[in-house]
Amino acid sequence: MSSSTATTSHLLHPFHHHHLPKPKSSPPRLRIPLRLRSALSDPRLLQLAEKLEDSVSPSLPLLHNLRLSSSDSILSKSWPTRRDDPFRYTDLSLLKSSQIEPSPPPPSSPLPDEPQLFPNRLYILDGHVIPSLSSLPNLPNGVYVGGISGVPDRIAGSVLDSFSGFRDGDLFWDLNGIGAPDVAVVYVPEGCRVEEPLHLKYVFGGGGGGGGGERRLAVSNPRVLVVVERGGEIGIVEEFGGGGDGFYWANSVAEVAIGEGGRVSHSYVQRQELGSAHTKWTLVRQGLSSTYELVEISTGGKLSRHNLHIQQLGPDTVTELSSFHMSRSDQLLDLHSKLELDHPRGYARQLHKCVVSHSSGKVVFDGNIQVNREFGVPRTLSKTNPSYSYFSKRGFPPKPIELHGIVGAN
């Protein structure tokens, strides 16, 4: 993929939680120990985790620690139910009642090209970076965009250090860590401004089916790591489109690490097939005086769940979040967000709007803001505004609709 020579980068050490050593050789394939299988309450979950392990290549040593920690963490997890507080309004029966298989690897034959909306595009098929369909002509000197296996040695340490070691992820976070076949890495060096937006185009080949008996879903686990060093700036557009037969599960993770004074403008568009499931984690860690802006539009998928977690790790930090969800017939669109404001003069603003156009549609919003009481509200400002609307051709809902919005601060 695209990279260019550059000066030495400024590492993001001020807000790294863990330093992951670079493995010296390719690790053996991971396997959940047989003696620990009883720790899992759902044997289907263990079976899925092992299938995902078998589906990925063991020849990516940079992912060894990620896969190992995810395998350890999933031993204490089980399929969420409505009795679990974070999922009390979220029906996961589509996943629990389906036969889930890893997506097949990309075909060896050439893939058809697609119209390009932005000059810089990274094409990701079922979690695999596809260089032949990517185009990155307008990247400044020192910027790297591509698969993790192509990361230059000069930035490998910074990239490894930027894996968060996040310990508050749920089942979907761990499954992604086990089953991600690659990591799309976006690296912006110190003081560099990327003028043109970077388009991350996610495509899914499907491979499941809904005919006869148990529904089959092909699961893929795309993962992206964005590292913006001190004073760097970039705009990123994540687009999750349709593809294949429409029966698939996209389980994605995006980690964003922003250094001091850095800026990331992030657009996230989810318009997947109406027979699909879409689960996504977005974890953002902001350094001193940094800015993160997110605009989210979600209209696709039979089931869509976005977990958004923002950590302000320094003072004078700005977070702006805007989202729009539109639910149609038999759709569930769910946004769970958490903002951690632990430093003085932090600012966060969140605007969430929902439209439900059918009585069988459902939207869920759970927004949580944590403010360090040492600094208090006068020095840390946060605001969340949820808004819900319903419309139909008849002018009124034929029966009550479910709208759930929760905003909490502590």
mmCIF file of C-alpha atoms in Angstrom:
data_model
loop_
_atom_site.group_PDB
_atom_site.id
_atom_site.type_symbol
_atom_site.label_atom_id
_atom_site.label_comp_id
_atom_site.label_asym_id
_atom_site.label_seq_id
_atom_site.Cartn_x
_atom_site.Cartn_y
_atom_site.Cartn_z
ATOM 1 C CA MET A 1 0.000 0.000 0.000
ATOM 2 C CA SER A 2 0.976 3.609 0.013
ATOM 3 C CA SER A 3 3.726 5.005 2.155
ATOM 4 C CA SER A 4 6.544 7.450 1.679
ATOM 5 C CA THR A 5 9.791 8.361 3.342
ATOM 6 C CA ALA A 6 9.528 10.635 6.333
ATOM 7 C CA THR A 7 11.271 12.062 9.328
ATOM 8 C CA THR A 8 11.178 10.410 12.727
ATOM 9 C CA SER A 9 7.688 10.495 14.213
ATOM 10 C CA HIS A 10 6.570 11.745 17.618
ATOM 11 C CA LEU A 11 5.209 8.755 19.526
ATOM 12 C CA LEU A 12 1.926 8.895 21.407
ATOM 13 C CA HIS A 13 3.384 7.771 24.738
ATOM 14 C CA PRO A 14 1.444 10.296 26.906
ATOM 15 C CA PHE A 15 -1.721 8.246 26.633
ATOM 16 C CA HIS A 16 -0.659 4.680 25.931
ATOM 17 C CA HIS A 17 -2.024 2.211 28.433
ATOM 18 C CA HIS A 18 0.109 -0.728 27.331
ATOM 19 C CA HIS A 19 3.306 -1.205 25.370
ATOM 20 C CA LEU A 20 3.092 -4.309 23.240
ATOM 21 C CA PRO A 21 6.451 -5.853 22.353
ATOM 22 C CA LYS A 22 7.017 -6.710 18.737
ATOM 23 C CA PRO A 23 7.061 -10.501 18.356
ATOM 24 C CA LYS A 24 10.309 -11.871 16.996
ATOM 25 C CA SER A 25 8.746 -14.647 14.952
ATOM 26 C CA SER A 26 5.396 -15.901 13.757
ATOM 27 C CA PRO A 27 3.518 -17.309 16.761
ATOM 28 C CA PRO A 28 1.828 -20.702 16.733
ATOM 29 C CA ARG A 29 -1.900 -20.793 16.108
ATOM 30 C CA LEU A 30 -3.874 -19.897 19.186
ATOM 31 C CA ARG A 31 -6.254 -22.357 20.805
ATOM 32 C CA ILE A 32 -8.538 -21.932 23.784
ATOM 33 C CA PRO A 33 -7.394 -24.511 26.368
ATOM 34 C CA LEU A 34 -9.722 -27.476 26.685
ATOM 35 C CA ARG A 35 -9.666 -27.281 30.483
ATOM 36 C CA LEU A 36 -11.156 -23.771 30.328
ATOM 37 C CA ARG A 37 -14.033 -24.554 27.996
ATOM 38 C CA SER A 38 -16.408 -24.961 30.906
ATOM 39 C CA ALA A 39 -15.930 -21.266 31.709
ATOM 40 C CA LEU A 40 -18.084 -20.428 28.706
ATOM 41 C CA SER A 41 -21.793 -20.625 29.355
ATOM 42 C CA ASP A 42 -22.622 -20.998 25.667
ATOM 43 C CA PRO A 43 -20.802 -23.761 23.755
ATOM 44 C CA ARG A 44 -21.836 -22.147 20.445
ATOM 45 C CA LEU A 45 -19.749 -19.114 21.374
ATOM 46 C CA LEU A 46 -16.691 -21.272 21.966
ATOM 47 C CA GLN A 47 -17.280 -23.035 18.668
ATOM 48 C CA LEU A 48 -17.509 -19.699 16.854
ATOM 49 C CA ALA A 49 -14.309 -18.427 18.511
ATOM 50 C CA GLU A 50 -12.435 -21.546 17.408
ATOM 51 C CA LYS A 51 -13.772 -21.250 13.857
ATOM 52 C CA LEU A 52 -12.542 -17.662 13.735
ATOM 53 C CA GLU A 53 -9.113 -18.709 15.016
ATOM 54 C CA ASP A 54 -8.865 -21.333 12.301
ATOM 55 C CA SER A 55 -9.941 -18.878 9.596
ATOM 56 C CA VAL A 56 -7.134 -16.330 10.087
ATOM 57 C CA SER A 57 -3.524 -16.549 9.031
ATOM 58 C CA PRO A 58 -0.955 -17.188 11.790
ATOM 59 C CA SER A 59 1.707 -15.395 9.726
ATOM 60 C CA LEU A 60 0.904 -11.893 11.036
ATOM 61 C CA PRO A 61 3.064 -11.623 14.180
ATOM 62 C CA LEU A 62 2.005 -8.004 14.771
ATOM 63 C CA LEU A 63 -1.486 -9.306 15.621
ATOM 64 C CA HIS A 64 -0.295 -12.006 18.015
ATOM 65 C CA ASN A 65 -0.845 -10.008 21.225
ATOM 66 C CA LEU A 66 -4.252 -8.773 20.066
ATOM 67 C CA ARG A 67 -5.452 -12.300 19.327
ATOM 68 C CA LEU A 68 -4.002 -13.692 22.533
ATOM 69 C CA SER A 69 -5.636 -11.069 24.778
ATOM 70 C CA SER A 70 -8.965 -11.445 22.953
ATOM 71 C CA SER A 71 -8.888 -15.234 23.354
ATOM 72 C CA ASP A 72 -8.221 -14.850 27.078
ATOM 73 C CA SER A 73 -10.969 -12.253 27.506
ATOM 74 C CA ILE A 74 -13.671 -14.186 25.689
ATOM 75 C CA LEU A 75 -13.395 -17.033 28.189
ATOM 76 C CA SER A 76 -15.387 -14.930 30.648
ATOM 77 C CA LYS A 77 -18.003 -13.825 28.097
ATOM 78 C CA SER A 78 -21.336 -15.249 26.997
ATOM 79 C CA TRP A 79 -24.004 -14.209 24.532
ATOM 80 C CA PRO A 80 -25.750 -11.117 25.952
ATOM 81 C CA THR A 81 -29.406 -11.421 26.902
ATOM 82 C CA ARG A 82 -32.134 -8.911 27.686
ATOM 83 C CA ARG A 83 -31.269 -9.428 31.358
ATOM 84 C CA ASP A 84 -27.879 -7.777 30.747
ATOM 85 C CA ASP A 85 -28.233 -4.048 31.329
ATOM 86 C CA PRO A 86 -26.386 -2.839 28.169
ATOM 87 C CA PHE A 87 -28.651 -5.057 26.022
ATOM 88 C CA ARG A 88 -31.988 -4.759 27.795
ATOM 89 C CA TYR A 89 -33.536 -3.030 24.767
ATOM 90 C CA THR A 90 -31.452 -4.807 22.112
ATOM 91 C CA ASP A 91 -32.780 -8.021 20.603
ATOM 92 C CA LEU A 92 -29.883 -10.212 19.414
ATOM 93 C CA SER A 93 -32.055 -13.137 18.317
ATOM 94 C CA LEU A 94 -30.913 -12.671 14.702
ATOM 95 C CA LEU A 95 -27.396 -13.653 15.751
ATOM 96 C CA LYS A 96 -28.267 -16.212 18.392
ATOM 97 C CA SER A 97 -30.649 -18.126 16.132
ATOM 98 C CA SER A 98 -28.347 -18.202 13.089
ATOM 99 C CA GLN A 99 -25.639 -20.592 12.052
ATOM 100 C CA ILE A 100 -22.569 -18.353 11.931
ATOM 101 C CA GLU A 101 -19.560 -19.190 9.785
ATOM 102 C CA PRO A 102 -16.431 -17.131 9.014
ATOM 103 C CA SER A 103 -16.512 -15.359 5.673
ATOM 104 C CA PRO A 104 -14.479 -17.097 2.974
ATOM 105 C CA PRO A 105 -11.176 -15.518 1.898
ATOM 106 C CA PRO A 106 -11.228 -13.080 -1.033
ATOM 107 C CA PRO A 107 -11.335 -14.713 -4.471
ATOM 108 C CA SER A 108 -8.069 -15.121 -6.328
ATOM 109 C CA SER A 109 -9.657 -13.872 -9.551
ATOM 110 C CA PRO A 110 -9.738 -10.106 -10.171
ATOM 111 C CA LEU A 111 -12.545 -8.250 -8.443
ATOM 112 C CA PRO A 112 -14.709 -5.780 -10.366
ATOM 113 C CA ASP A 113 -13.743 -2.175 -9.871
ATOM 114 C CA GLU A 114 -16.272 0.318 -8.523
ATOM 115 C CA PRO A 115 -16.776 4.054 -8.977
ATOM 116 C CA GLN A 116 -14.474 6.046 -6.728
ATOM 117 C CA LEU A 117 -16.035 8.861 -4.704
ATOM 118 C CA PHE A 118 -12.810 10.251 -3.217
ATOM 119 C CA PRO A 119 -9.252 10.488 -4.588
ATOM 120 C CA ASN A 120 -7.912 8.426 -1.669
ATOM 121 C CA ARG A 121 -9.676 5.093 -1.180
ATOM 122 C CA LEU A 122 -8.771 1.992 0.806
ATOM 123 C CA TYR A 123 -10.868 -1.004 -0.258
ATOM 124 C CA ILE A 124 -11.618 -3.572 2.461
ATOM 125 C CA LEU A 125 -13.389 -6.836 1.555
ATOM 126 C CA ASP A 126 -14.557 -8.944 4.508
ATOM 127 C CA GLY A 127 -11.772 -7.444 6.619
ATOM 128 C CA HIS A 128 -9.021 -7.961 4.012
ATOM 129 C CA VAL A 129 -7.256 -4.915 2.557
ATOM 130 C CA ILE A 130 -7.401 -5.223 -1.251
ATOM 131 C CA PRO A 131 -4.500 -3.230 -2.786
ATOM 132 C CA SER A 132 -5.673 -3.772 -6.382
ATOM 133 C CA LEU A 133 -8.899 -1.846 -5.731
ATOM 134 C CA SER A 134 -7.350 0.820 -3.524
ATOM 135 C CA SER A 135 -6.099 4.153 -4.802
ATOM 136 C CA LEU A 136 -3.973 6.474 -2.679
ATOM 137 C CA PRO A 137 -2.374 9.062 -4.966
ATOM 138 C CA ASN A 138 -2.689 12.139 -2.759
ATOM 139 C CA LEU A 139 -0.989 11.190 0.488
ATOM 140 C CA PRO A 140 1.603 13.575 1.956
ATOM 141 C CA ASN A 141 5.133 12.519 2.735
ATOM 142 C CA GLY A 142 5.327 10.236 5.772
ATOM 143 C CA VAL A 143 1.685 9.106 5.774
ATOM 144 C CA TYR A 144 1.050 5.369 5.665
ATOM 145 C CA VAL A 145 -2.262 3.766 4.696
ATOM 146 C CA GLY A 146 -2.483 0.010 4.170
ATOM 147 C CA GLY A 147 -2.481 -3.416 5.775
ATOM 148 C CA ILE A 148 -0.562 -4.083 8.962
ATOM 149 C CA SER A 149 1.872 -6.442 7.243
ATOM 150 C CA GLY A 150 3.190 -3.522 5.176
ATOM 151 C CA VAL A 151 3.802 -1.124 8.071
ATOM 152 C CA PRO A 152 7.326 0.359 7.686
ATOM 153 C CA ASP A 153 9.822 -0.396 10.435
ATOM 154 C CA ARG A 154 10.182 3.315 11.201
ATOM 155 C CA ILE A 155 6.595 3.493 12.539
ATOM 156 C CA ALA A 156 6.073 -0.112 13.679
ATOM 157 C CA GLY A 157 6.769 0.753 17.320
ATOM 158 C CA SER A 158 4.275 3.609 17.326
ATOM 159 C CA VAL A 159 1.627 1.456 15.656
ATOM 160 C CA LEU A 160 2.088 -1.375 18.161
ATOM 161 C CA ASP A 161 1.986 1.039 21.095
ATOM 162 C CA SER A 162 -1.277 2.490 19.790
ATOM 163 C CA PHE A 163 -3.218 -0.739 20.262
ATOM 164 C CA SER A 164 -5.099 0.294 23.372
ATOM 165 C CA GLY A 165 -5.298 -2.917 25.372
ATOM 166 C CA PHE A 166 -8.900 -1.828 26.008
ATOM 167 C CA ARG A 167 -10.430 -3.938 28.778
ATOM 168 C CA ASP A 168 -14.045 -2.740 28.731
ATOM 169 C CA GLY A 169 -15.013 -4.277 25.403
ATOM 170 C CA ASP A 170 -17.880 -6.712 25.093
ATOM 171 C CA LEU A 171 -18.263 -10.018 23.283
ATOM 172 C CA PHE A 172 -18.183 -8.346 19.862
ATOM 173 C CA TRP A 173 -14.901 -6.568 20.626
ATOM 174 C CA ASP A 174 -13.276 -9.879 21.566
ATOM 175 C CA LEU A 175 -14.629 -11.769 18.554
ATOM 176 C CA ASN A 176 -13.159 -9.097 16.303
ATOM 177 C CA GLY A 177 -9.785 -9.386 18.030
ATOM 178 C CA ILE A 178 -9.771 -13.132 17.425
ATOM 179 C CA GLY A 179 -11.106 -13.097 13.873
ATOM 180 C CA ALA A 180 -9.677 -9.943 12.259
ATOM 181 C CA PRO A 181 -7.723 -11.220 9.226
ATOM 182 C CA ASP A 182 -5.845 -7.931 8.892
ATOM 183 C CA VAL A 183 -5.732 -4.426 10.355
ATOM 184 C CA ALA A 184 -6.036 -1.415 8.084
ATOM 185 C CA VAL A 185 -3.523 1.079 9.475
ATOM 186 C CA VAL A 186 -3.776 4.837 8.948
ATOM 187 C CA TYR A 187 -0.722 6.700 10.225
ATOM 188 C CA VAL A 188 -0.263 10.496 10.139
ATOM 189 C CA PRO A 189 3.129 11.812 11.337
ATOM 190 C CA GLU A 190 3.729 14.828 13.534
ATOM 191 C CA GLY A 191 2.569 18.150 12.102
ATOM 192 C CA CYS A 192 1.215 16.603 8.891
ATOM 193 C CA ARG A 193 -2.133 17.660 7.460
ATOM 194 C CA VAL A 194 -3.845 15.335 4.985
ATOM 195 C CA GLU A 195 -5.877 17.637 2.747
ATOM 196 C CA GLU A 196 -8.007 15.046 0.927
ATOM 197 C CA PRO A 197 -10.382 12.805 2.931
ATOM 198 C CA LEU A 198 -9.522 9.124 3.155
ATOM 199 C CA HIS A 199 -12.377 6.837 2.079
ATOM 200 C CA LEU A 200 -12.468 3.464 3.847
ATOM 201 C CA LYS A 201 -14.838 1.399 1.722
ATOM 202 C CA TYR A 202 -16.065 -1.782 3.415
ATOM 203 C CA VAL A 203 -17.562 -4.462 1.182
ATOM 204 C CA PHE A 204 -19.006 -7.795 2.274
ATOM 205 C CA GLY A 205 -19.232 -10.880 0.120
ATOM 206 C CA GLY A 206 -21.898 -12.664 2.114
ATOM 207 C CA GLY A 207 -21.915 -16.416 1.785
ATOM 208 C CA GLY A 208 -24.807 -17.067 4.151
ATOM 209 C CA GLY A 209 -28.406 -17.774 3.266
ATOM 210 C CA GLY A 210 -31.916 -17.611 4.570
ATOM 211 C CA GLY A 211 -33.590 -20.456 2.781
ATOM 212 C CA GLY A 212 -34.799 -23.533 4.637
ATOM 213 C CA GLY A 213 -33.981 -24.385 8.226
ATOM 214 C CA GLU A 214 -31.556 -22.330 10.267
ATOM 215 C CA ARG A 215 -30.444 -19.015 8.812
ATOM 216 C CA ARG A 216 -26.762 -18.885 7.880
ATOM 217 C CA LEU A 217 -24.724 -15.723 8.419
ATOM 218 C CA ALA A 218 -21.175 -15.224 7.174
ATOM 219 C CA VAL A 219 -19.275 -13.122 9.725
ATOM 220 C CA SER A 220 -16.331 -10.874 8.909
ATOM 221 C CA ASN A 221 -14.261 -8.790 11.313
ATOM 222 C CA PRO A 222 -12.795 -5.642 9.736
ATOM 223 C CA ARG A 223 -10.456 -3.681 11.984
ATOM 224 C CA VAL A 224 -8.930 -0.215 11.548
ATOM 225 C CA LEU A 225 -6.254 1.552 13.578
ATOM 226 C CA VAL A 226 -5.852 5.312 13.084
ATOM 227 C CA VAL A 227 -2.774 6.950 14.631
ATOM 228 C CA VAL A 228 -2.446 10.732 14.382
ATOM 229 C CA GLU A 229 0.710 12.129 15.935
ATOM 230 C CA ARG A 230 1.077 15.546 17.580
ATOM 231 C CA GLY A 231 -0.424 18.311 15.451
ATOM 232 C CA GLY A 232 -1.514 15.955 12.665
ATOM 233 C CA GLU A 233 -4.873 16.230 10.884
ATOM 234 C CA ILE A 234 -6.944 13.887 8.722
ATOM 235 C CA GLY A 235 -10.515 13.358 7.565
ATOM 236 C CA ILE A 236 -11.809 9.779 7.362
ATOM 237 C CA VAL A 237 -14.998 8.466 5.750
ATOM 238 C CA GLU A 238 -16.023 4.943 6.765
ATOM 239 C CA GLU A 239 -18.643 3.549 4.385
ATOM 240 C CA PHE A 240 -20.314 0.223 5.101
ATOM 241 C CA GLY A 241 -22.267 -0.793 2.022
ATOM 242 C CA GLY A 242 -24.088 -3.889 0.864
ATOM 243 C CA GLY A 243 -22.834 -6.816 -1.122
ATOM 244 C CA GLY A 244 -23.136 -10.524 -1.674
ATOM 245 C CA ASP A 245 -26.435 -12.224 -0.943
ATOM 246 C CA GLY A 246 -27.376 -9.863 1.891
ATOM 247 C CA PHE A 247 -27.031 -12.502 4.622
ATOM 248 C CA TYR A 248 -23.913 -11.580 6.563
ATOM 249 C CA TRP A 249 -22.688 -10.181 9.856
ATOM 250 C CA ALA A 250 -20.244 -7.273 9.778
ATOM 251 C CA ASN A 251 -18.476 -7.058 13.157
ATOM 252 C CA SER A 252 -16.043 -4.158 12.934
ATOM 253 C CA VAL A 253 -13.703 -2.227 15.237
ATOM 254 C CA ALA A 254 -12.079 1.172 14.731
ATOM 255 C CA GLU A 255 -9.442 2.478 17.152
ATOM 256 C CA VAL A 256 -8.427 6.128 16.870
ATOM 257 C CA ALA A 257 -5.450 7.567 18.792
ATOM 258 C CA ILE A 258 -5.008 11.345 18.504
ATOM 259 C CA GLY A 259 -1.857 13.010 19.803
ATOM 260 C CA GLU A 260 -1.465 16.462 21.331
ATOM 261 C CA GLY A 261 -3.132 19.142 19.215
ATOM 262 C CA GLY A 262 -4.196 16.600 16.597
ATOM 263 C CA ARG A 263 -7.503 16.628 14.762
ATOM 264 C CA VAL A 264 -9.638 13.868 13.233
ATOM 265 C CA SER A 265 -12.865 14.486 11.309
ATOM 266 C CA HIS A 266 -14.692 11.174 11.081
ATOM 267 C CA SER A 267 -17.733 10.321 8.954
ATOM 268 C CA TYR A 268 -19.413 6.937 9.399
ATOM 269 C CA VAL A 269 -22.088 5.794 6.937
ATOM 270 C CA GLN A 270 -23.901 2.499 7.544
ATOM 271 C CA ARG A 271 -26.262 1.391 4.756
ATOM 272 C CA GLN A 272 -25.938 -2.372 4.802
ATOM 273 C CA GLU A 273 -28.391 -4.919 3.405
ATOM 274 C CA LEU A 274 -31.670 -5.257 5.303
ATOM 275 C CA GLY A 275 -31.033 -8.958 5.965
ATOM 276 C CA SER A 276 -27.658 -8.326 7.581
ATOM 277 C CA ALA A 277 -26.354 -7.714 11.092
ATOM 278 C CA HIS A 278 -23.974 -4.844 11.814
ATOM 279 C CA THR A 279 -22.056 -4.477 15.073
ATOM 280 C CA LYS A 280 -19.336 -1.878 15.483
ATOM 281 C CA TRP A 281 -16.989 -0.555 18.140
ATOM 282 C CA THR A 282 -15.376 2.871 17.840
ATOM 283 C CA LEU A 283 -12.775 3.643 20.511
ATOM 284 C CA VAL A 284 -11.224 7.125 20.482
ATOM 285 C CA ARG A 285 -8.396 8.307 22.741
ATOM 286 C CA GLN A 286 -7.714 12.032 22.639
ATOM 287 C CA GLY A 287 -4.532 13.663 23.861
ATOM 288 C CA LEU A 288 -4.017 17.198 25.150
ATOM 289 C CA SER A 289 -5.784 19.942 23.119
ATOM 290 C CA SER A 290 -6.939 17.500 20.444
ATOM 291 C CA THR A 291 -10.215 17.546 18.502
ATOM 292 C CA TYR A 292 -12.412 14.668 17.381
ATOM 293 C CA GLU A 293 -15.530 15.163 15.266
ATOM 294 C CA LEU A 294 -17.920 12.363 14.303
ATOM 295 C CA VAL A 295 -20.882 12.494 11.923
ATOM 296 C CA GLU A 296 -22.803 9.205 11.813
ATOM 297 C CA ILE A 297 -25.633 8.148 9.476
ATOM 298 C CA SER A 298 -27.186 4.714 9.956
ATOM 299 C CA THR A 299 -30.071 3.408 7.832
ATOM 300 C CA GLY A 300 -29.194 -0.217 7.013
ATOM 301 C CA GLY A 301 -29.149 -3.681 8.520
ATOM 302 C CA LYS A 302 -31.851 -5.689 10.213
ATOM 303 C CA LEU A 303 -29.797 -5.331 13.404
ATOM 304 C CA SER A 304 -27.295 -2.511 13.932
ATOM 305 C CA ARG A 305 -25.410 -1.804 17.149
ATOM 306 C CA HIS A 306 -22.730 0.892 17.496
ATOM 307 C CA ASN A 307 -20.670 1.120 20.690
ATOM 308 C CA LEU A 308 -18.918 4.494 20.785
ATOM 309 C CA HIS A 309 -16.365 5.082 23.545
ATOM 310 C CA ILE A 310 -14.484 8.386 23.847
ATOM 311 C CA GLN A 311 -11.641 8.985 26.307
ATOM 312 C CA GLN A 312 -10.408 12.548 26.809
ATOM 313 C CA LEU A 313 -6.901 11.979 28.133
ATOM 314 C CA GLY A 314 -5.791 15.584 28.515
ATOM 315 C CA PRO A 315 -7.117 19.104 29.184
ATOM 316 C CA ASP A 316 -8.519 21.495 26.543
ATOM 317 C CA THR A 317 -9.925 18.567 24.565
ATOM 318 C CA VAL A 318 -12.891 18.955 22.180
ATOM 319 C CA THR A 319 -15.340 16.214 21.166
ATOM 320 C CA GLU A 320 -18.236 16.842 18.743
ATOM 321 C CA LEU A 321 -20.652 13.978 17.981
ATOM 322 C CA SER A 322 -23.635 14.064 15.605
ATOM 323 C CA SER A 323 -25.706 11.065 14.549
ATOM 324 C CA PHE A 324 -28.841 10.309 12.550
ATOM 325 C CA HIS A 325 -30.631 6.941 12.565
ATOM 326 C CA MET A 326 -33.602 6.033 10.380
ATOM 327 C CA SER A 327 -35.412 2.779 11.147
ATOM 328 C CA ARG A 328 -37.835 1.196 8.715
ATOM 329 C CA SER A 329 -39.854 -2.013 8.842
ATOM 330 C CA ASP A 330 -38.452 -4.644 11.212
ATOM 331 C CA GLN A 331 -35.193 -2.786 11.846
ATOM 332 C CA LEU A 332 -33.353 -2.226 15.117
ATOM 333 C CA LEU A 333 -30.798 0.602 15.179
ATOM 334 C CA ASP A 334 -28.896 1.002 18.443
ATOM 335 C CA LEU A 335 -26.303 3.563 19.568
ATOM 336 C CA HIS A 336 -24.549 3.195 22.920
ATOM 337 C CA SER A 337 -22.069 5.973 23.672
ATOM 338 C CA LYS A 338 -19.785 6.699 26.595
ATOM 339 C CA LEU A 339 -17.688 9.838 27.080
ATOM 340 C CA GLU A 340 -14.973 10.035 29.740
ATOM 341 C CA LEU A 341 -14.026 13.617 30.646
ATOM 342 C CA ASP A 342 -11.234 13.346 33.201
ATOM 343 C CA HIS A 343 -9.374 16.622 32.691
ATOM 344 C CA PRO A 344 -10.117 20.350 33.075
ATOM 345 C CA ARG A 345 -11.501 22.489 30.261
ATOM 346 C CA GLY A 346 -12.728 19.491 28.339
ATOM 347 C CA TYR A 347 -15.683 20.049 26.016
ATOM 348 C CA ALA A 348 -18.104 17.506 24.569
ATOM 349 C CA ARG A 349 -21.290 17.970 22.591
ATOM 350 C CA GLN A 350 -23.519 15.184 21.285
ATOM 351 C CA LEU A 351 -26.575 15.509 19.053
ATOM 352 C CA HIS A 352 -28.544 12.355 18.214
ATOM 353 C CA LYS A 353 -31.640 12.273 15.993
ATOM 354 C CA CYS A 354 -33.813 9.281 15.116
ATOM 355 C CA VAL A 355 -36.661 8.740 12.678
ATOM 356 C CA VAL A 356 -38.876 5.632 12.766
ATOM 357 C CA SER A 357 -40.999 5.186 9.638
ATOM 358 C CA HIS A 358 -42.788 1.939 10.524
ATOM 359 C CA SER A 359 -44.491 0.575 13.620
ATOM 360 C CA SER A 360 -42.202 -2.487 13.634
ATOM 361 C CA GLY A 361 -39.067 -0.332 13.566
ATOM 362 C CA LYS A 362 -37.093 0.337 16.715
ATOM 363 C CA VAL A 363 -34.324 2.707 17.777
ATOM 364 C CA VAL A 364 -32.249 2.667 20.948
ATOM 365 C CA PHE A 365 -29.977 5.383 22.330
ATOM 366 C CA ASP A 366 -27.995 5.065 25.552
ATOM 367 C CA GLY A 367 -25.664 7.981 26.233
ATOM 368 C CA ASN A 368 -23.383 8.036 29.257
ATOM 369 C CA ILE A 369 -21.095 10.892 30.292
ATOM 370 C CA GLN A 370 -18.540 10.501 33.067
ATOM 371 C CA VAL A 371 -17.063 13.694 34.497
ATOM 372 C CA ASN A 372 -14.214 13.588 36.985
ATOM 373 C CA ARG A 373 -15.630 15.288 40.077
ATOM 374 C CA GLU A 374 -12.219 16.731 40.911
ATOM 375 C CA PHE A 375 -12.655 19.197 38.049
ATOM 376 C CA GLY A 376 -16.431 19.541 38.178
ATOM 377 C CA VAL A 377 -18.937 20.939 35.718
ATOM 378 C CA PRO A 378 -17.706 24.589 35.767
ATOM 379 C CA ARG A 379 -14.439 23.524 34.156
ATOM 380 C CA THR A 380 -15.749 20.658 32.037
ATOM 381 C CA LEU A 381 -18.722 21.170 29.730
ATOM 382 C CA SER A 382 -20.775 18.356 28.227
ATOM 383 C CA LYS A 383 -24.168 18.293 26.544
ATOM 384 C CA THR A 384 -26.255 15.529 24.973
ATOM 385 C CA ASN A 385 -29.429 16.149 22.954
ATOM 386 C CA PRO A 386 -31.451 13.124 21.787
ATOM 387 C CA SER A 387 -34.421 13.629 19.456
ATOM 388 C CA TYR A 388 -36.961 11.077 18.177
ATOM 389 C CA SER A 389 -39.579 11.316 15.435
ATOM 390 C CA TYR A 390 -42.175 9.000 13.949
ATOM 391 C CA PHE A 391 -43.990 9.413 10.669
ATOM 392 C CA SER A 392 -46.144 7.290 8.390
ATOM 393 C CA LYS A 393 -48.242 7.782 5.282
ATOM 394 C CA ARG A 394 -51.367 7.479 7.419
ATOM 395 C CA GLY A 395 -50.168 10.255 9.672
ATOM 396 C CA PHE A 396 -50.215 8.227 12.884
ATOM 397 C CA PRO A 397 -48.693 4.977 14.129
ATOM 398 C CA PRO A 398 -51.026 1.982 13.833
ATOM 399 C CA LYS A 399 -49.747 0.759 17.192
ATOM 400 C CA PRO A 400 -47.296 1.996 19.840
ATOM 401 C CA ILE A 401 -43.682 2.093 18.718
ATOM 402 C CA GLU A 402 -40.617 1.444 20.835
ATOM 403 C CA LEU A 403 -38.277 4.378 21.347
ATOM 404 C CA HIS A 404 -35.680 4.105 24.077
ATOM 405 C CA GLY A 405 -33.379 6.959 24.999
ATOM 406 C CA ILE A 406 -31.217 7.063 28.095
ATOM 407 C CA VAL A 407 -28.800 9.814 29.037
ATOM 408 C CA GLY A 408 -26.733 9.507 32.181
ATOM 409 C CA ALA A 409 -23.920 11.449 33.786
ATOM 410 C CA ASN A 410 -21.856 10.711 36.849
#
